[in-house]
PDB file of C-alpha atoms in Angstrom:
ATOM      1  CA  UNK A 380       0.000   0.000   0.000  1.00 51.00           C
ATOM      2  CA  UNK A 381       0.905   3.639  -0.338  1.00 56.00           C
ATOM      3  CA  UNK A 382       2.661   5.117   2.673  1.00 62.00           C
ATOM      4  CA  UNK A 383       2.416   8.893   3.044  1.00 63.00           C
ATOM      5  CA  UNK A 384       5.421   9.037   5.419  1.00 67.00           C
ATOM      6  CA  UNK A 385       7.809   8.288   2.561  1.00 72.00           C
ATOM      7  CA  UNK A 386       6.324  10.899   0.264  1.00 79.00           C
ATOM      8  CA  UNK A 387       6.419  13.605   2.941  1.00 82.00           C
ATOM      9  CA  UNK A 388      10.058  12.711   3.672  1.00 83.00           C
ATOM     10  CA  UNK A 389      10.994  13.171   0.026  1.00 85.00           C
ATOM     11  CA  UNK A 390       9.079  16.449  -0.206  1.00 87.00           C
ATOM     12  CA  UNK A 391      10.948  17.822   2.820  1.00 89.00           C
ATOM     13  CA  UNK A 392      14.235  16.457   1.463  1.00 90.00           C
ATOM     14  CA  UNK A 393      13.654  18.109  -1.909  1.00 92.00           C
ATOM     15  CA  UNK A 394      12.758  21.440  -0.289  1.00 94.00           C
ATOM     16  CA  UNK A 395      15.856  21.402   1.955  1.00 94.00           C
ATOM     17  CA  UNK A 396      18.087  20.330  -0.968  1.00 94.00           C
ATOM     18  CA  UNK A 397      16.658  23.129  -3.138  1.00 95.00           C
ATOM     19  CA  UNK A 398      17.282  25.742  -0.431  1.00 96.00           C
ATOM     20  CA  UNK A 399      20.879  24.540   0.023  1.00 95.00           C
ATOM     21  CA  UNK A 400      21.509  24.656  -3.748  1.00 94.00           C
ATOM     22  CA  UNK A 401      20.109  28.193  -4.015  1.00 95.00           C
ATOM     23  CA  UNK A 402      22.283  29.342  -1.095  1.00 96.00           C
ATOM     24  CA  UNK A 403      25.398  27.823  -2.719  1.00 94.00           C
ATOM     25  CA  UNK A 404      24.605  29.271  -6.156  1.00 95.00           C
ATOM     26  CA  UNK A 405      23.985  32.761  -4.789  1.00 96.00           C
ATOM     27  CA  UNK A 406      27.170  32.543  -2.689  1.00 96.00           C
ATOM     28  CA  UNK A 407      29.255  31.434  -5.670  1.00 95.00           C
ATOM     29  CA  UNK A 408      27.708  34.203  -7.786  1.00 96.00           C
ATOM     30  CA  UNK A 409      28.745  36.788  -5.209  1.00 96.00           C
ATOM     31  CA  UNK A 410      32.246  35.296  -4.766  1.00 95.00           C
ATOM     32  CA  UNK A 411      32.755  35.391  -8.542  1.00 95.00           C
ATOM     33  CA  UNK A 412      31.669  39.032  -8.649  1.00 95.00           C
ATOM     34  CA  UNK A 413      34.051  39.932  -5.796  1.00 94.00           C
ATOM     35  CA  UNK A 414      36.851  38.314  -7.796  1.00 93.00           C
ATOM     36  CA  UNK A 415      36.049  40.369 -10.880  1.00 91.00           C
ATOM     37  CA  UNK A 416      34.263  37.650 -12.854  1.00 93.00           C
ATOM     38  CA  UNK A 417      30.694  37.723 -14.106  1.00 94.00           C
ATOM     39  CA  UNK A 418      28.306  36.215 -11.571  1.00 93.00           C
ATOM     40  CA  UNK A 419      26.361  34.166 -14.130  1.00 94.00           C
ATOM     41  CA  UNK A 420      29.451  32.008 -14.639  1.00 94.00           C
ATOM     42  CA  UNK A 421      28.599  30.322 -11.331  1.00 93.00           C
ATOM     43  CA  UNK A 422      25.509  28.813 -12.943  1.00 93.00           C
ATOM     44  CA  UNK A 423      27.307  26.758 -15.609  1.00 92.00           C
ATOM     45  CA  UNK A 424      28.280  23.369 -14.116  1.00 89.00           C
ATOM     46  CA  UNK A 425      31.796  22.624 -15.411  1.00 90.00           C
ATOM     47  CA  UNK A 426      32.716  26.170 -16.335  1.00 93.00           C
ATOM     48  CA  UNK A 427      32.189  27.349 -12.747  1.00 93.00           C
ATOM     49  CA  UNK A 428      34.946  24.965 -11.585  1.00 92.00           C
ATOM     50  CA  UNK A 429      37.256  26.401 -14.241  1.00 94.00           C
ATOM     51  CA  UNK A 430      36.534  29.944 -13.016  1.00 94.00           C
ATOM     52  CA  UNK A 431      36.983  28.872  -9.386  1.00 93.00           C
ATOM     53  CA  UNK A 432      40.457  27.500 -10.170  1.00 94.00           C
ATOM     54  CA  UNK A 433      41.239  30.657 -12.122  1.00 93.00           C
ATOM     55  CA  UNK A 434      40.244  33.058  -9.328  1.00 94.00           C
ATOM     56  CA  UNK A 435      42.014  30.928  -6.719  1.00 92.00           C
ATOM     57  CA  UNK A 436      45.289  31.660  -8.494  1.00 90.00           C
ATOM     58  CA  UNK A 437      46.159  28.024  -9.073  1.00 92.00           C
ATOM     59  CA  UNK A 438      47.404  26.935 -12.505  1.00 92.00           C
ATOM     60  CA  UNK A 439      44.676  25.936 -14.954  1.00 91.00           C
ATOM     61  CA  UNK A 440      45.949  22.371 -15.114  1.00 92.00           C
ATOM     62  CA  UNK A 441      44.379  21.971 -11.643  1.00 93.00           C
ATOM     63  CA  UNK A 442      41.003  22.286 -13.341  1.00 92.00           C
ATOM     64  CA  UNK A 443      41.954  19.627 -15.882  1.00 92.00           C
ATOM     65  CA  UNK A 444      43.144  17.255 -13.149  1.00 91.00           C
ATOM     66  CA  UNK A 445      39.915  17.765 -11.183  1.00 89.00           C
ATOM     67  CA  UNK A 446      37.817  17.332 -14.333  1.00 90.00           C
ATOM     68  CA  UNK A 447      39.710  14.201 -15.405  1.00 88.00           C
ATOM     69  CA  UNK A 448      39.315  12.810 -11.886  1.00 85.00           C
ATOM     70  CA  UNK A 449      35.550  13.357 -12.043  1.00 83.00           C
ATOM     71  CA  UNK A 450      35.430  11.528 -15.366  1.00 83.00           C
ATOM     72  CA  UNK A 451      37.704   8.745 -14.165  1.00 80.00           C
ATOM     73  CA  UNK A 452      35.524   8.286 -11.068  1.00 76.00           C
ATOM     74  CA  UNK A 453      32.381   8.022 -13.190  1.00 76.00           C
ATOM     75  CA  UNK A 454      33.707   5.521 -15.761  1.00 73.00           C
ATOM     76  CA  UNK A 455      34.776   2.835 -13.235  1.00 68.00           C
ATOM     77  CA  UNK A 456      31.640   3.500 -11.198  1.00 68.00           C
ATOM     78  CA  UNK A 457      29.385   2.712 -14.160  1.00 71.00           C
ATOM     79  CA  UNK A 458      31.483  -0.314 -15.081  1.00 68.00           C
ATOM     80  CA  UNK A 459      31.314  -1.450 -11.470  1.00 66.00           C
ATOM     81  CA  UNK A 460      27.532  -0.983 -11.503  1.00 69.00           C
ATOM     82  CA  UNK A 461      27.172  -3.088 -14.659  1.00 68.00           C
ATOM     83  CA  UNK A 462      29.343  -5.768 -13.085  1.00 66.00           C
ATOM     84  CA  UNK A 463      27.174  -5.674  -9.944  1.00 67.00           C
ATOM     85  CA  UNK A 464      24.048  -6.106 -12.076  1.00 67.00           C
ATOM     86  CA  UNK A 465      25.667  -9.158 -13.664  1.00 66.00           C
ATOM     87  CA  UNK A 466      26.217 -10.488 -10.147  1.00 67.00           C
ATOM     88  CA  UNK A 467      22.513 -10.165  -9.392  1.00 64.00           C
ATOM     89  CA  UNK A 468      21.410 -11.595 -12.707  1.00 65.00           C
ATOM     90  CA  UNK A 469      23.840 -14.474 -13.117  1.00 63.00           C
ATOM     91  CA  UNK A 470      24.778 -15.261  -9.532  1.00 63.00           C
ATOM     92  CA  UNK A 471      28.347 -14.023  -9.688  1.00 60.00           C
ATOM     93  CA  UNK A 472      30.424 -11.248 -11.174  1.00 57.00           C
ATOM     94  CA  UNK A 473      31.693 -11.723 -14.702  1.00 59.00           C
ATOM     95  CA  UNK A 474      35.203 -11.031 -13.450  1.00 64.00           C
ATOM     96  CA  UNK A 475      35.884 -10.423  -9.743  1.00 66.00           C
ATOM     97  CA  UNK A 476      39.323  -8.972 -10.542  1.00 71.00           C
ATOM     98  CA  UNK A 477      37.678  -6.232 -12.609  1.00 69.00           C
ATOM     99  CA  UNK A 478      35.431  -5.363  -9.648  1.00 68.00           C
ATOM    100  CA  UNK A 479      38.450  -4.964  -7.380  1.00 75.00           C
ATOM    101  CA  UNK A 480      40.314  -2.920  -9.984  1.00 78.00           C
ATOM    102  CA  UNK A 481      37.328  -0.619 -10.512  1.00 74.00           C
ATOM    103  CA  UNK A 482      36.974  -0.103  -6.755  1.00 75.00           C
ATOM    104  CA  UNK A 483      40.670   0.738  -6.518  1.00 83.00           C
ATOM    105  CA  UNK A 484      40.446   3.195  -9.432  1.00 80.00           C
ATOM    106  CA  UNK A 485      37.445   4.925  -7.878  1.00 80.00           C
ATOM    107  CA  UNK A 486      39.364   5.269  -4.602  1.00 85.00           C
ATOM    108  CA  UNK A 487      42.556   6.583  -6.215  1.00 86.00           C
ATOM    109  CA  UNK A 488      40.839   9.146  -8.435  1.00 86.00           C
ATOM    110  CA  UNK A 489      38.607  10.251  -5.549  1.00 86.00           C
ATOM    111  CA  UNK A 490      41.672  10.934  -3.405  1.00 91.00           C
ATOM    112  CA  UNK A 491      43.374  12.852  -6.242  1.00 90.00           C
ATOM    113  CA  UNK A 492      40.230  14.915  -6.801  1.00 88.00           C
ATOM    114  CA  UNK A 493      39.852  15.706  -3.098  1.00 91.00           C
ATOM    115  CA  UNK A 494      43.510  16.766  -2.774  1.00 93.00           C
ATOM    116  CA  UNK A 495      43.286  19.178  -5.703  1.00 93.00           C
ATOM    117  CA  UNK A 496      39.948  20.598  -4.540  1.00 92.00           C
ATOM    118  CA  UNK A 497      41.445  21.231  -1.078  1.00 93.00           C
ATOM    119  CA  UNK A 498      44.411  23.022  -2.681  1.00 94.00           C
ATOM    120  CA  UNK A 499      42.063  25.191  -4.768  1.00 94.00           C
ATOM    121  CA  UNK A 500      40.024  26.176  -1.702  1.00 94.00           C
ATOM    122  CA  UNK A 501      43.185  26.878   0.302  1.00 94.00           C
ATOM    123  CA  UNK A 502      44.306  29.250  -2.440  1.00 93.00           C
ATOM    124  CA  UNK A 503      40.849  30.815  -2.704  1.00 93.00           C
ATOM    125  CA  UNK A 504      40.835  31.526   1.021  1.00 93.00           C
ATOM    126  CA  UNK A 505      44.340  33.002   0.723  1.00 92.00           C
ATOM    127  CA  UNK A 506      43.049  35.309  -2.020  1.00 93.00           C
ATOM    128  CA  UNK A 507      40.273  36.497   0.313  1.00 93.00           C
ATOM    129  CA  UNK A 508      42.577  36.793   3.324  1.00 91.00           C
ATOM    130  CA  UNK A 509      40.886  34.244   5.562  1.00 93.00           C
ATOM    131  CA  UNK A 510      42.575  31.576   7.674  1.00 90.00           C
ATOM    132  CA  UNK A 511      43.239  27.923   6.930  1.00 89.00           C
ATOM    133  CA  UNK A 512      40.581  27.040   9.504  1.00 92.00           C
ATOM    134  CA  UNK A 513      38.065  28.909   7.392  1.00 94.00           C
ATOM    135  CA  UNK A 514      39.073  26.656   4.497  1.00 93.00           C
ATOM    136  CA  UNK A 515      38.272  23.643   6.649  1.00 93.00           C
ATOM    137  CA  UNK A 516      34.885  25.210   7.355  1.00 94.00           C
ATOM    138  CA  UNK A 517      34.236  25.677   3.631  1.00 94.00           C
ATOM    139  CA  UNK A 518      35.150  22.066   2.939  1.00 93.00           C
ATOM    140  CA  UNK A 519      33.014  20.626   5.744  1.00 94.00           C
ATOM    141  CA  UNK A 520      30.082  23.072   5.854  1.00 94.00           C
ATOM    142  CA  UNK A 521      29.994  25.006   2.576  1.00 93.00           C
ATOM    143  CA  UNK A 522      26.365  26.055   3.059  1.00 95.00           C
ATOM    144  CA  UNK A 523      27.469  28.103   6.093  1.00 95.00           C
ATOM    145  CA  UNK A 524      30.995  29.255   5.211  1.00 95.00           C
ATOM    146  CA  UNK A 525      30.560  30.156   1.521  1.00 95.00           C
ATOM    147  CA  UNK A 526      27.826  32.719   2.319  1.00 96.00           C
ATOM    148  CA  UNK A 527      30.060  34.142   5.065  1.00 95.00           C
ATOM    149  CA  UNK A 528      32.857  34.546   2.512  1.00 94.00           C
ATOM    150  CA  UNK A 529      30.481  35.894  -0.131  1.00 94.00           C
ATOM    151  CA  UNK A 530      28.568  38.411   1.969  1.00 95.00           C
ATOM    152  CA  UNK A 531      31.195  39.226   4.589  1.00 92.00           C
ATOM    153  CA  UNK A 532      33.641  42.106   4.436  1.00 93.00           C
ATOM    154  CA  UNK A 533      36.321  40.041   2.735  1.00 92.00           C
ATOM    155  CA  UNK A 534      38.134  41.511  -0.243  1.00 92.00           C
ATOM    156  CA  UNK A 535      39.588  39.548  -3.106  1.00 92.00           C
ATOM    157  CA  UNK A 536      43.306  40.087  -3.690  1.00 89.00           C
ATOM    158  CA  UNK A 537      44.481  38.897  -7.107  1.00 83.00           C
ATOM    159  CA  UNK A 538      47.902  37.378  -7.597  1.00 73.00           C
ATOM    160  CA  UNK A 539      50.676  39.752  -8.518  1.00 61.00           C
ATOM    161  CA  UNK A 540      52.806  38.870 -11.533  1.00 50.00           C
ATOM    162  CA  UNK A 541      55.796  38.196  -9.254  1.00 49.00           C
ATOM    163  CA  UNK A 542      53.763  35.821  -7.059  1.00 55.00           C
ATOM    164  CA  UNK A 543      52.262  33.954  -9.984  1.00 54.00           C
ATOM    165  CA  UNK A 544      55.537  32.302 -11.029  1.00 49.00           C
ATOM    166  CA  UNK A 545      56.228  30.821  -7.595  1.00 45.00           C
ATOM    167  CA  UNK A 546      52.694  29.857  -6.618  1.00 48.00           C
ATOM    168  CA  UNK A 547      53.129  26.179  -7.477  1.00 47.00           C
ATOM    169  CA  UNK A 548      54.923  25.692  -4.166  1.00 46.00           C
ATOM    170  CA  UNK A 549      52.353  24.064  -1.864  1.00 46.00           C
ATOM    171  CA  UNK A 550      54.630  23.873   1.190  1.00 45.00           C
ATOM    172  CA  UNK A 551      53.561  27.249   2.540  1.00 43.00           C
TER     173      UNK A 551
END
């Protein structure tokens, strides 16, 4: 039978998710404008990551590593899912070694992606003059800390030409 508790849960979940997404989009819009970019660039899914890397002052190849990691996480995940469906349908995976390899690839590319995203947010917070602890807040609770960065009295400081050459050093 139909259970109304499940439908009300999903309605509340959708409303909360929508509010969080609007808060993050508006915050990114404002952060982009503070950095001298057009705010509408925050609305375009992959392009907004490119702009975020650009305004953080990191080299553009960071964007390509993050993008490739996203793609490389998705490809093994879908292959893993197909293999799991074969397990359900035929009683066993077509090749258990492939399942282990796909799980390992997902783990490796996830770690690479997380490392580069952390470095981008560290640089972004440096550009706005906030502490490393604030970066941790953005990574753990972006719905709270991104609006603080966007609507607070923080000013964006672009990289100087002399800083740009040496910014690859991550041992700050």
